CSV table of C-alpha atoms and ligand atoms in Angstrom, one decimal:
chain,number,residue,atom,x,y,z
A,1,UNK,CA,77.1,218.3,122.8
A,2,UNK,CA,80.4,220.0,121.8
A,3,UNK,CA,83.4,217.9,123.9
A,4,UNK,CA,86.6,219.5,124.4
A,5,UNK,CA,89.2,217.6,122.3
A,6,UNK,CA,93.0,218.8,121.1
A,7,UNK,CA,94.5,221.9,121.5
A,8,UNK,CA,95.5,224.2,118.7
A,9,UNK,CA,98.8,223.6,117.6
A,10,UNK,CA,101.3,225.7,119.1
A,11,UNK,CA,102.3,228.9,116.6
A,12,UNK,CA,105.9,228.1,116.7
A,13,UNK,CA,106.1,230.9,113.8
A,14,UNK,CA,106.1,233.3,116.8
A,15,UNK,CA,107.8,231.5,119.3
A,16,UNK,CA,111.4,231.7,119.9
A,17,UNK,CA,112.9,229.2,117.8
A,18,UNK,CA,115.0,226.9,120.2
A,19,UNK,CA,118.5,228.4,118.6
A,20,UNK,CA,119.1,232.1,119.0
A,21,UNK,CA,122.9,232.7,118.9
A,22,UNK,CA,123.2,236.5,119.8
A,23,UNK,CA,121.2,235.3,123.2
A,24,UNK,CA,124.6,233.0,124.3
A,25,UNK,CA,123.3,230.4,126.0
A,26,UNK,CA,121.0,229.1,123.9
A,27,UNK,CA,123.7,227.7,121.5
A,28,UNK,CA,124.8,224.9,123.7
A,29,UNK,CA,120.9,224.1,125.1
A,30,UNK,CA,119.1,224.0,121.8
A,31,UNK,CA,118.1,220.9,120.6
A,32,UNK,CA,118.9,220.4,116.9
A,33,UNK,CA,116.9,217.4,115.7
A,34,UNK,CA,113.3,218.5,114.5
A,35,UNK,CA,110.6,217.6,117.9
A,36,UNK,CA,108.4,215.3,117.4
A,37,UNK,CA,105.1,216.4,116.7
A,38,UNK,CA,102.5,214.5,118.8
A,39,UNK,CA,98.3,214.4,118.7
A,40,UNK,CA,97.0,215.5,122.4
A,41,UNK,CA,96.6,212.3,124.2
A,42,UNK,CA,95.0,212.2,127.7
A,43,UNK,CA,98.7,212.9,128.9
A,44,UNK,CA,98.8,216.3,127.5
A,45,UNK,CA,95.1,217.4,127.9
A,46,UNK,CA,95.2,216.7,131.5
A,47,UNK,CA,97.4,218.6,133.6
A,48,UNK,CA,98.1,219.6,137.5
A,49,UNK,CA,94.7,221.4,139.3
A,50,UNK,CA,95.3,224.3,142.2
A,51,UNK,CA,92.7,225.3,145.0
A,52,UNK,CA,92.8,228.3,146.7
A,53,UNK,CA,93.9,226.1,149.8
A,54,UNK,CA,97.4,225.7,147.9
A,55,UNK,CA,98.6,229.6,148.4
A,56,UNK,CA,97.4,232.1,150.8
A,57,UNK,CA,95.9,235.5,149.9
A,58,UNK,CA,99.1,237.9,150.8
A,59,UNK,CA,101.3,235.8,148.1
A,60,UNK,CA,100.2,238.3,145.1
A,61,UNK,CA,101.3,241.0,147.7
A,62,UNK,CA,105.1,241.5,146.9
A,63,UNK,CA,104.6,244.6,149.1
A,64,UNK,CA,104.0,242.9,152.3
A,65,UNK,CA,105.0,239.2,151.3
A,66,UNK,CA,108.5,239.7,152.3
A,67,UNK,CA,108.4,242.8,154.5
A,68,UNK,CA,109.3,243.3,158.0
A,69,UNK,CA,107.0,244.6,160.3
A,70,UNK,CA,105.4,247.9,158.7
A,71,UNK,CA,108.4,248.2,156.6
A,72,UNK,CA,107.8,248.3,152.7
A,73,UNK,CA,110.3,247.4,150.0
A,74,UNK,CA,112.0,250.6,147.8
A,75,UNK,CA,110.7,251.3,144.4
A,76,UNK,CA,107.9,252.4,142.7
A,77,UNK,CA,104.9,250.8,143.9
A,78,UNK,CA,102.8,249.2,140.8
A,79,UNK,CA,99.9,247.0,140.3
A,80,UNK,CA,100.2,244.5,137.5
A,81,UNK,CA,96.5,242.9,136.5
A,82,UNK,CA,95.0,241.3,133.8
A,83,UNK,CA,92.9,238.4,132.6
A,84,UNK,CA,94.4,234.8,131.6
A,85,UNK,CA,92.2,234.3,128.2
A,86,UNK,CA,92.8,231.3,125.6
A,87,UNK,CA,93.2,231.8,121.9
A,88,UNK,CA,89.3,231.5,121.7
A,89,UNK,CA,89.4,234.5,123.7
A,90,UNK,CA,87.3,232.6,126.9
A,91,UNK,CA,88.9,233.3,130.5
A,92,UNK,CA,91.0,230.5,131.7
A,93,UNK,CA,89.4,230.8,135.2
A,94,UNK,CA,91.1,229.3,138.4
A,95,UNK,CA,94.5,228.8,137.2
A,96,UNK,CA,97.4,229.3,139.0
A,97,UNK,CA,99.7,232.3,137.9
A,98,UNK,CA,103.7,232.7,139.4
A,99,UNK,CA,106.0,235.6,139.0
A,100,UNK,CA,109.1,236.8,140.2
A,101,UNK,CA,111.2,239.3,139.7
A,102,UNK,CA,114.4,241.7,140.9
A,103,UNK,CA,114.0,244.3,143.2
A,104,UNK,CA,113.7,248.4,142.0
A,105,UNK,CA,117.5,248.0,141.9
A,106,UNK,CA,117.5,245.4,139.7
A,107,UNK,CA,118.9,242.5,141.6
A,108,UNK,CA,117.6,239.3,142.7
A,109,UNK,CA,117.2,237.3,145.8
A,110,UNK,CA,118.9,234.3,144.9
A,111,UNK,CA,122.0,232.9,146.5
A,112,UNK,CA,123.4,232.7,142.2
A,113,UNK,CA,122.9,236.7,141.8
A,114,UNK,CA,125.9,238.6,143.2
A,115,UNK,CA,125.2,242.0,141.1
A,116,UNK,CA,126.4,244.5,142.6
A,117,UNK,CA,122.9,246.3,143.1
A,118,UNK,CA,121.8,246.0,147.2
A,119,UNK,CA,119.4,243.1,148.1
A,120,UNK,CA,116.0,245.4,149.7
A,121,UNK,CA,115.4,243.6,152.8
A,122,UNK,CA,111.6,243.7,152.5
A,123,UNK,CA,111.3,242.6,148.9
A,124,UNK,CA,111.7,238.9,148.2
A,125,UNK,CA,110.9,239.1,144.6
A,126,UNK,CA,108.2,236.0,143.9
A,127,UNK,CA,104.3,236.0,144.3
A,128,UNK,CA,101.0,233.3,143.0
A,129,UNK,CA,97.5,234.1,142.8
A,130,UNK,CA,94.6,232.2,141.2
A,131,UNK,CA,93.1,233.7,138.4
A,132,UNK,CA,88.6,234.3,139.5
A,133,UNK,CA,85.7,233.2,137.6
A,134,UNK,CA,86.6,235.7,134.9
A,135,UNK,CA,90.0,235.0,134.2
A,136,UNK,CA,91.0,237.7,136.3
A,137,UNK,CA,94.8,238.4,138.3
A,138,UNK,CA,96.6,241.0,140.0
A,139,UNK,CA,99.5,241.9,141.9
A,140,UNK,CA,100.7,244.6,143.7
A,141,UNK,CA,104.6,244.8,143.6
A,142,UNK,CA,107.5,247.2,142.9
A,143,UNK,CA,108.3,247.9,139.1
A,144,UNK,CA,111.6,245.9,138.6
A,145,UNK,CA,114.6,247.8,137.8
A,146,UNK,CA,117.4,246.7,134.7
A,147,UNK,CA,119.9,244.7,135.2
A,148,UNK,CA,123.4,244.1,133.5
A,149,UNK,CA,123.9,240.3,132.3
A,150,UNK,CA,127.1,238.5,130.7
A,151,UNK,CA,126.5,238.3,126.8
A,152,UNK,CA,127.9,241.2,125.0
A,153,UNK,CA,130.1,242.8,127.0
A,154,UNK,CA,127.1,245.7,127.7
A,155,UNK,CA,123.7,244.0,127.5
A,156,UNK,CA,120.9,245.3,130.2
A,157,UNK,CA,117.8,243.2,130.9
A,158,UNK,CA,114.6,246.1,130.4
A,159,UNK,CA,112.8,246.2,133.1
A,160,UNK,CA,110.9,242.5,133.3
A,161,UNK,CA,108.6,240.2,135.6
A,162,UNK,CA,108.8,236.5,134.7
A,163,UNK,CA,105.7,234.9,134.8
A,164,UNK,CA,104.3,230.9,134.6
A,165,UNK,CA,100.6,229.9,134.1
A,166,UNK,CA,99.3,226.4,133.8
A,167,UNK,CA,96.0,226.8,131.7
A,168,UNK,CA,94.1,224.0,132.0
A,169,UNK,CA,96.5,221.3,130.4
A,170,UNK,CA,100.2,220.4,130.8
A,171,UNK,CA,99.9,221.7,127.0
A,172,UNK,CA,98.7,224.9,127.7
A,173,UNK,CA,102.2,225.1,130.1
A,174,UNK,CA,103.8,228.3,129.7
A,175,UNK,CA,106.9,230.5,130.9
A,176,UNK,CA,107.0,234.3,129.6
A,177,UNK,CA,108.2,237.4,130.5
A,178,UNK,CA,106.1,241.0,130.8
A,179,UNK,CA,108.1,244.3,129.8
A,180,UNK,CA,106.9,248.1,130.2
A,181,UNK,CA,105.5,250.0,127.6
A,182,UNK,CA,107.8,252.4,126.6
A,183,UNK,CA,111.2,251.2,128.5
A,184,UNK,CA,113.8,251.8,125.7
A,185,UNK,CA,116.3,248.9,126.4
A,186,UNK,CA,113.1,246.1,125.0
A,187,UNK,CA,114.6,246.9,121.6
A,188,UNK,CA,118.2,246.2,122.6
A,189,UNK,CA,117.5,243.3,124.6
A,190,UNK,CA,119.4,239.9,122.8
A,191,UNK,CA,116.3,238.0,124.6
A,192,UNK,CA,113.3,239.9,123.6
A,193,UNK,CA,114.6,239.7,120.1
A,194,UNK,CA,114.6,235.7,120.2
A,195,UNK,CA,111.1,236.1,119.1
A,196,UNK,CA,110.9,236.4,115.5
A,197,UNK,CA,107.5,238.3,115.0
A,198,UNK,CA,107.2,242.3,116.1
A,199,UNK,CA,103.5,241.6,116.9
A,200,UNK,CA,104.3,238.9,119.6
A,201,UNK,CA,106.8,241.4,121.0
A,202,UNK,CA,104.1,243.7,121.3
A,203,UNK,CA,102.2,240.9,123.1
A,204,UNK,CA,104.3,240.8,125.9
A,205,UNK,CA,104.4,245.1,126.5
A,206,UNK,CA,102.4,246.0,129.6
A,207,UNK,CA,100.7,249.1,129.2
A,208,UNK,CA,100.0,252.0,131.6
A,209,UNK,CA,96.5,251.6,132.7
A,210,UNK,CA,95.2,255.1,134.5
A,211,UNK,CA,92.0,253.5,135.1
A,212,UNK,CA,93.8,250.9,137.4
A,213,UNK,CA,95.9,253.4,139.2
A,214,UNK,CA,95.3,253.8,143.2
A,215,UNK,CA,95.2,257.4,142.9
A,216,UNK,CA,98.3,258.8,145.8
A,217,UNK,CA,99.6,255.6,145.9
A,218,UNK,CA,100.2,253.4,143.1
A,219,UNK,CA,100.1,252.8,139.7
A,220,UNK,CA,99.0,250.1,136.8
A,221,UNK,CA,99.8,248.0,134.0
A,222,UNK,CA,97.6,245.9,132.4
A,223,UNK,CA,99.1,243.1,130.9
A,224,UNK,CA,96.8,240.0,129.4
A,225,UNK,CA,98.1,236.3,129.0
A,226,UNK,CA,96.9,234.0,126.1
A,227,UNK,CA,97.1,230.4,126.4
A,228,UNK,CA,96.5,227.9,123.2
A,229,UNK,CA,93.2,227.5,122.5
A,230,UNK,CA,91.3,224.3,122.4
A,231,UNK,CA,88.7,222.9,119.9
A,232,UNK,CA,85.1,221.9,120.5
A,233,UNK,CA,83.8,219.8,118.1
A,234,UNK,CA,81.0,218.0,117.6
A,235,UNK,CA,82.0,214.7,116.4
A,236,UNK,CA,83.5,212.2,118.3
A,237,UNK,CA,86.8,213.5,118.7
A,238,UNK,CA,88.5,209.6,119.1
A,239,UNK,CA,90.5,210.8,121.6
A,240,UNK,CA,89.1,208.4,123.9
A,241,UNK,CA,88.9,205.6,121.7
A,242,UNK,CA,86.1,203.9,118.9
B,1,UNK,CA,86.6,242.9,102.2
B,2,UNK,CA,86.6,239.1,103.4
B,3,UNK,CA,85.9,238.5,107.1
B,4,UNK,CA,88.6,238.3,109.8
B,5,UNK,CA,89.3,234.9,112.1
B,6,UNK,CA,88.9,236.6,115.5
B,7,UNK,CA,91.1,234.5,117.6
B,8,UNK,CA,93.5,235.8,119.6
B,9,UNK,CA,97.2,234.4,119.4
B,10,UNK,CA,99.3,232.9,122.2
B,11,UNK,CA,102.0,234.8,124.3
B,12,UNK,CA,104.9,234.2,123.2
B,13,UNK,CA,107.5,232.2,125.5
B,14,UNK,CA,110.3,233.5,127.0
B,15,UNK,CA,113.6,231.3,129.0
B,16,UNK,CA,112.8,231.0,132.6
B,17,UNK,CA,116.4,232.6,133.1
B,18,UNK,CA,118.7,231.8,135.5
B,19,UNK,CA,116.7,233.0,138.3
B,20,UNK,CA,113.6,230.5,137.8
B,21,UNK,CA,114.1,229.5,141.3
B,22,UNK,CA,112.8,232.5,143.4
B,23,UNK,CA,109.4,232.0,141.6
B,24,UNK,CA,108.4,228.4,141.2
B,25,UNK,CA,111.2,227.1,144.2
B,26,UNK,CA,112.2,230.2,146.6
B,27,UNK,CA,113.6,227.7,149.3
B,28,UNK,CA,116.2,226.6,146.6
B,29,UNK,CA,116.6,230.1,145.8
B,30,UNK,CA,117.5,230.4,149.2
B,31,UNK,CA,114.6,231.9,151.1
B,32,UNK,CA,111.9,231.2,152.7
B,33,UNK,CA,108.7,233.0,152.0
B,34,UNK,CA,105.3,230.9,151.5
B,35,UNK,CA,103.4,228.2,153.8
B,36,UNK,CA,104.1,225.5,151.6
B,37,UNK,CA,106.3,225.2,148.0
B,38,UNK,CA,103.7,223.3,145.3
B,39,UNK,CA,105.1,220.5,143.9
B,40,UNK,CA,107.0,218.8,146.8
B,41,UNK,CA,104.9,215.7,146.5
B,42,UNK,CA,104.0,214.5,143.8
B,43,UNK,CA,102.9,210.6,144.7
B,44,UNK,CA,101.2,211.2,148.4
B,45,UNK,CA,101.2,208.4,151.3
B,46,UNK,CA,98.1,206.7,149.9
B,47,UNK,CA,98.9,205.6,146.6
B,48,UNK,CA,99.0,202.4,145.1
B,49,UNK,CA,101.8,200.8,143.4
B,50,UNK,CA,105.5,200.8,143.7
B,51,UNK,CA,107.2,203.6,145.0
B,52,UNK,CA,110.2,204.5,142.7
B,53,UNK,CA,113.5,207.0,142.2
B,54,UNK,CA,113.8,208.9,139.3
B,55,UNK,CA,117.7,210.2,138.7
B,56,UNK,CA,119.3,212.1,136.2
B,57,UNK,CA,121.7,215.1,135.0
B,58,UNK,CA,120.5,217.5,131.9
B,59,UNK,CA,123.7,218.1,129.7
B,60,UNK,CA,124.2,220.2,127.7
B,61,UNK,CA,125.6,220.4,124.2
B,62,UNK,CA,129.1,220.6,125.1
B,63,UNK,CA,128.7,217.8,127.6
B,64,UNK,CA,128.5,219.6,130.5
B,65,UNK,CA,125.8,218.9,133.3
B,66,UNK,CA,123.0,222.1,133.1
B,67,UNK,CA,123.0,223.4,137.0
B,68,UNK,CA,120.3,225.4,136.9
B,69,UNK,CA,117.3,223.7,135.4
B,70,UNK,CA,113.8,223.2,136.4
B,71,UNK,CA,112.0,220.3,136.1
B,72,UNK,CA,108.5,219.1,136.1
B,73,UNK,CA,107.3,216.1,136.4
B,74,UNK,CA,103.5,215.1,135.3
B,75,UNK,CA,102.5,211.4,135.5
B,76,UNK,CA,99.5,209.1,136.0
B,77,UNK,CA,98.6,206.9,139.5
B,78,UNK,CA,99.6,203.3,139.3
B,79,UNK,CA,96.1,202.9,137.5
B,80,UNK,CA,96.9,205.1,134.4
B,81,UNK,CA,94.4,207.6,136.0
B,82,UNK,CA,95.8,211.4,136.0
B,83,UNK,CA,94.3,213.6,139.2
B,84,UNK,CA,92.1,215.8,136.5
B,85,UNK,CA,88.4,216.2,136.2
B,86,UNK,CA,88.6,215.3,132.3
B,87,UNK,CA,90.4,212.2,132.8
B,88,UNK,CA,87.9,209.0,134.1
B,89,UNK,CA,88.4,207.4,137.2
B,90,UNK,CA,89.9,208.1,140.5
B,91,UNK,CA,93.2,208.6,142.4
B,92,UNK,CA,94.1,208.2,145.5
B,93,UNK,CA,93.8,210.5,148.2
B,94,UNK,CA,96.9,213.4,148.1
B,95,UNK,CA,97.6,211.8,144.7
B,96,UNK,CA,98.3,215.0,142.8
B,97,UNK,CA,100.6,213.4,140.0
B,98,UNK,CA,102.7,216.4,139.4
B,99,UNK,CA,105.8,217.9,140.9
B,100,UNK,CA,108.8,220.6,140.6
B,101,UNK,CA,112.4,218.9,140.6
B,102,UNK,CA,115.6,221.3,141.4
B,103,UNK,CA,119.0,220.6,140.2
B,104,UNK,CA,121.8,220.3,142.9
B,105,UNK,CA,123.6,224.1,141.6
B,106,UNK,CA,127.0,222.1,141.7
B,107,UNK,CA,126.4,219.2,140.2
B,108,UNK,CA,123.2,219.8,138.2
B,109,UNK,CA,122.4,215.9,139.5
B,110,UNK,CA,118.4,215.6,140.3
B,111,UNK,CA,115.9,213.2,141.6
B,112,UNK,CA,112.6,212.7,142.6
B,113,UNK,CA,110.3,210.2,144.3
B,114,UNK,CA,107.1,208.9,143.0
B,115,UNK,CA,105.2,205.7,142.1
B,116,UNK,CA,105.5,203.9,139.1
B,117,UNK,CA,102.6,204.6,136.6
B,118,UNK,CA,100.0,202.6,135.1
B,119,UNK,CA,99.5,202.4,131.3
B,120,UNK,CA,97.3,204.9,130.3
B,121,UNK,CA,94.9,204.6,127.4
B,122,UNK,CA,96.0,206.8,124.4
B,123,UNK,CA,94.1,207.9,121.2
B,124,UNK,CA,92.1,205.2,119.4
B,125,UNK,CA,91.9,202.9,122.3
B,126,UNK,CA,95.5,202.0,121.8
B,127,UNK,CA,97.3,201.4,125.1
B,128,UNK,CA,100.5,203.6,125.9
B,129,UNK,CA,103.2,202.2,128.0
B,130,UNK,CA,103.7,203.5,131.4
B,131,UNK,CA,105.8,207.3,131.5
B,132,UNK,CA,106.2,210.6,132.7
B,133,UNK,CA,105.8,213.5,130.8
B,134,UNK,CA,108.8,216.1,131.7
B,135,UNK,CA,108.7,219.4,130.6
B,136,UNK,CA,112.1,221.5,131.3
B,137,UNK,CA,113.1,224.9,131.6
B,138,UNK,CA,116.2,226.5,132.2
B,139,UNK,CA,118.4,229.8,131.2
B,140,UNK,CA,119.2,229.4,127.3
B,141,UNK,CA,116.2,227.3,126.7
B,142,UNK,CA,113.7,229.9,125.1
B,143,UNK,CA,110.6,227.5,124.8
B,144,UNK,CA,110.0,224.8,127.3
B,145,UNK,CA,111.2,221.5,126.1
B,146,UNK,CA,108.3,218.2,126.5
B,147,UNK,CA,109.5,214.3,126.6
B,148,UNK,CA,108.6,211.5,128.0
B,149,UNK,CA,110.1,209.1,130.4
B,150,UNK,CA,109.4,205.2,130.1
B,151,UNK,CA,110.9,202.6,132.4
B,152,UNK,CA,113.8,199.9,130.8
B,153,UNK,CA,111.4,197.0,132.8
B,154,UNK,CA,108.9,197.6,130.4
B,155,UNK,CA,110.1,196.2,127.0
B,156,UNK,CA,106.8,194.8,125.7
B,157,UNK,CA,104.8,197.6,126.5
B,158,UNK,CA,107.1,199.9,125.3
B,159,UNK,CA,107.1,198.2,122.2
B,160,UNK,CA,104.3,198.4,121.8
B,161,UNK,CA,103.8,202.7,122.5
B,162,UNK,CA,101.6,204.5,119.7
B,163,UNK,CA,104.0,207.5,121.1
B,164,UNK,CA,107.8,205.7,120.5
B,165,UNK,CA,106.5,204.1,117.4
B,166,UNK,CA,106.3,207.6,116.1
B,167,UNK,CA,109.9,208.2,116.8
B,168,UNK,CA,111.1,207.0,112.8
B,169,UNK,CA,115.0,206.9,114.4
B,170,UNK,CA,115.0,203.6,115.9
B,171,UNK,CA,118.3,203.9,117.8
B,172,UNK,CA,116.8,207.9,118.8
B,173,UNK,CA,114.0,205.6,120.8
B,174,UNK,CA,116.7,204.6,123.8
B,175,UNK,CA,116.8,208.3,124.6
B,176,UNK,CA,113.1,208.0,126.3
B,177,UNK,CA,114.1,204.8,128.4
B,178,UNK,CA,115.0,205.3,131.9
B,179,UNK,CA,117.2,202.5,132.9
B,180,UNK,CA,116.3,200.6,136.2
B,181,UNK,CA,119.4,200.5,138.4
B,182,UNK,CA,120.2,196.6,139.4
B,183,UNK,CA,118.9,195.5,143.0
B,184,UNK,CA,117.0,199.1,143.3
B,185,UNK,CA,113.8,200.8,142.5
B,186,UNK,CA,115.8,203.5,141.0
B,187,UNK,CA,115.9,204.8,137.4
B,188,UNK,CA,118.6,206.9,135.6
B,189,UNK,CA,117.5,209.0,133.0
B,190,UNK,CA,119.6,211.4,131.6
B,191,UNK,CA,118.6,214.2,129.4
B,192,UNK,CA,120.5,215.2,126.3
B,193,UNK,CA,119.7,218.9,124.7
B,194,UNK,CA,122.1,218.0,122.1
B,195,UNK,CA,124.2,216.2,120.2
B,196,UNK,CA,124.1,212.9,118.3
B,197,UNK,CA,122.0,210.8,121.4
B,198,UNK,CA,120.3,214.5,121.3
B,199,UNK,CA,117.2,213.5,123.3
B,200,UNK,CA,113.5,213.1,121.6
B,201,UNK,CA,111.8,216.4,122.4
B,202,UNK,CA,108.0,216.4,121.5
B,203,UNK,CA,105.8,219.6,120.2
B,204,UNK,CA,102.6,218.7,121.8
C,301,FE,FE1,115.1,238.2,134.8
């Protein structure tokens, strides 16, 4: 029988490398001694399970999650959907997904963001959902506007919705960030560019997806989330012991 | 022309930002918006085994504390059993293992309660001495950062660790000891991004 065993080692050829100085910040919080490359032991190939019990069905509405009675947040009303799929490219099925986001005006609900954009008093910016059987997510939110941040004097955020997934594994744990096909601030953005490899830019592009579309009322962007893959093998994998 | 590999490739990561809050810990953020925030709890009433503190600052390389970092915490029961169908053996009831921590914005001081962990067995049958695995996130950190926490009261075992006895720096293994405060069951354990007691990040 094939047993699950390691997962792939991370690609950190298209990862950010820990040290990006023209994204500020990261000069004083990157570590500068090599990490410490481990084998999966039962602490990494384990990691924190979700039910359906955990989150209720409106949280992937960011429409209604935070509205006031019949009210709806300002913006233009999008659907964001797409399968969590490992480097195998099987589903990663039940796994909890959570983004958040600013508002259309491009400014956040939290008490640290004092841009001068308005705060929309129906949108409170965060949603979860489990992925189904398939892999499968979605949520229905307003597209995030750009936002001015302090690192050059003029850098904008393009439009963006953070996202975390947990996989399977606390090795498969991963924070990213989606962007919008065809927004023309990705290529000027200090963060984007952290990522040394165009293609795993391109990986993290939503694209317009007229098939998903709610025709009269709102639109979609498919956007697809790979988590490392994991080996089968069919020797005794020693994990466990022998 | 030579076949392809056909596997896909994983998303790149991107920094939480400074904003990390409103999606993993709105109430910190400052509102209030689903029935429960996951990751409040991560040892339950039932379980077994000493209930413990966990305290610490994340500083940064110009020694100042980092204010708006996430943690998470991920840890064994008192039995070295993790709450996962893969791993044998069974935890306690509301035993989930796992938990969100939230610096204090002014302070960047955090804490969190739990039970102390059992040794868990590692690779080749070799024993590994009890810890927590942390993983942190935070504005300027582009790629989450793993360590591991072990406990000051557990010299021998932690001698003893297939995963410090990795670490070729001796001196660099203190940076994964968390050091029981006298007449307490609370631990500090600060985290270092940088500098020369730079703490041991893994790439697992
Ligand atoms: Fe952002």
């Amino acid at each position: 029988m094939l047993k699950p065993a390691e997962f792939y080692q991370r690609d950190r050829e298209r990862h950010p490398p820990a040290l990006t100085k023209d994204y500020k910040t990261s000069v004083k919080r990157s570590p500068q001694y090599a990490l410490i490359s481990l084998e999966n032991t039962a602490s990494e190939i384990t990691g924190p399970v979700f039910g359906h019990a955990d989150i209720d069905p409106i949280d992937n509405d960011l429409l209604l999650n935070y509205a006031q009675d019949g009210a709806s947040p300002i913006g233009e009303r999008i659907i964001l959907h797409g399968r969590v799929l490992d480097e195998n490219g099987r589903p990663v099925p039940n796994t909890l997904v959570e983004i958040w986001q600013a508002n259309a005006g491009g400014r956040y609900r939290h008490k640290k963001d004092t841009y001068l954009a308005p705060i929309d008093p129906n949108f409170g910016g965060c949603g979860r959902t489990m992925t189904d059987e398939n892999g499968y997510y979605y949520f229905r939110t307003v597209k995030p506007g750009a936002y001015p941040w302090r690192n050059w004097v003029n850098n904008w955020r393009p439009a963006h919705i953070h996202l975390s997934v947990f996989g399977s594994a606390f090795a498969q744990r991963l924070i990213t960030q989606c962007y919008f096909e065809g927004d023309p601030l990705i290529k000027k953005c200090p963060i984007v560019a952290t990522i040394p490899d165009d293609d795993a830019i391109e990986q993290l592009i939503a694209v317009l997806d007229l098939n998903a579309t709610i025709p009269l009322d709102t639109i979609a962007y498919k956007f697809d989330i790979v988590l490392r893959g994991r080996r089968s093998t069919l020797f005794e994998n020693r994990l466990e012991g022998n | 022309m030579r076949q392809r590999l056909d596997y896909l490739k994983e998303s790149p990561s991107q920094t939480a930002g400074p904003y990390v809050h409103i999606g993993l810990a709105p109430g910190a953020a400052g509102f209030d918006i689903y029935r429960n925030e996951l990751g409040q709890d991560i040892a339950g009433t039932e379980a077994k085994g000493e209930r413990i503190r966990i305290e610490g600052v994340v500083i940064d390389g110009g020694g100042s504390p980092v204010k708006d970092v996430l943690l998470e915490a991920w840890q064994a029961n008192a039995d070295g059993i993790y709450a996962h169908p893969e791993h044998p053996g069974e935890v306690e009831n509301g035993f989930c293992g796992w938990g969100r921590v939230i610096t204090d914005f002014e302070t960047g001081e955090w804490a969190f309660d739990t039970v102390k962990p059992g040794p868990v067995m590692g690779r080749n049958g070799q024993m590994m001495a009890p810890h927590i695995n942390l993983w942190i996130v935070a504005r300027g950190i582009n790629i989450g950062l793993h360590t591991r926490l072990y406990f000051s009261d557990e010299a021998e075992a932690n001698a003893n660790d297939p995963i410090i006895n990795l670490i070729e720096w001796t001196d660099r293994r203190e940076t994964l000891i968390a050091i029981r405060q006298a007449g307490s069951s609370s631990y500090r354990f600060d985290i270092r991004l940088q500098g020369d007691d730079e703490t041991v990040f893994f790439d697992i």
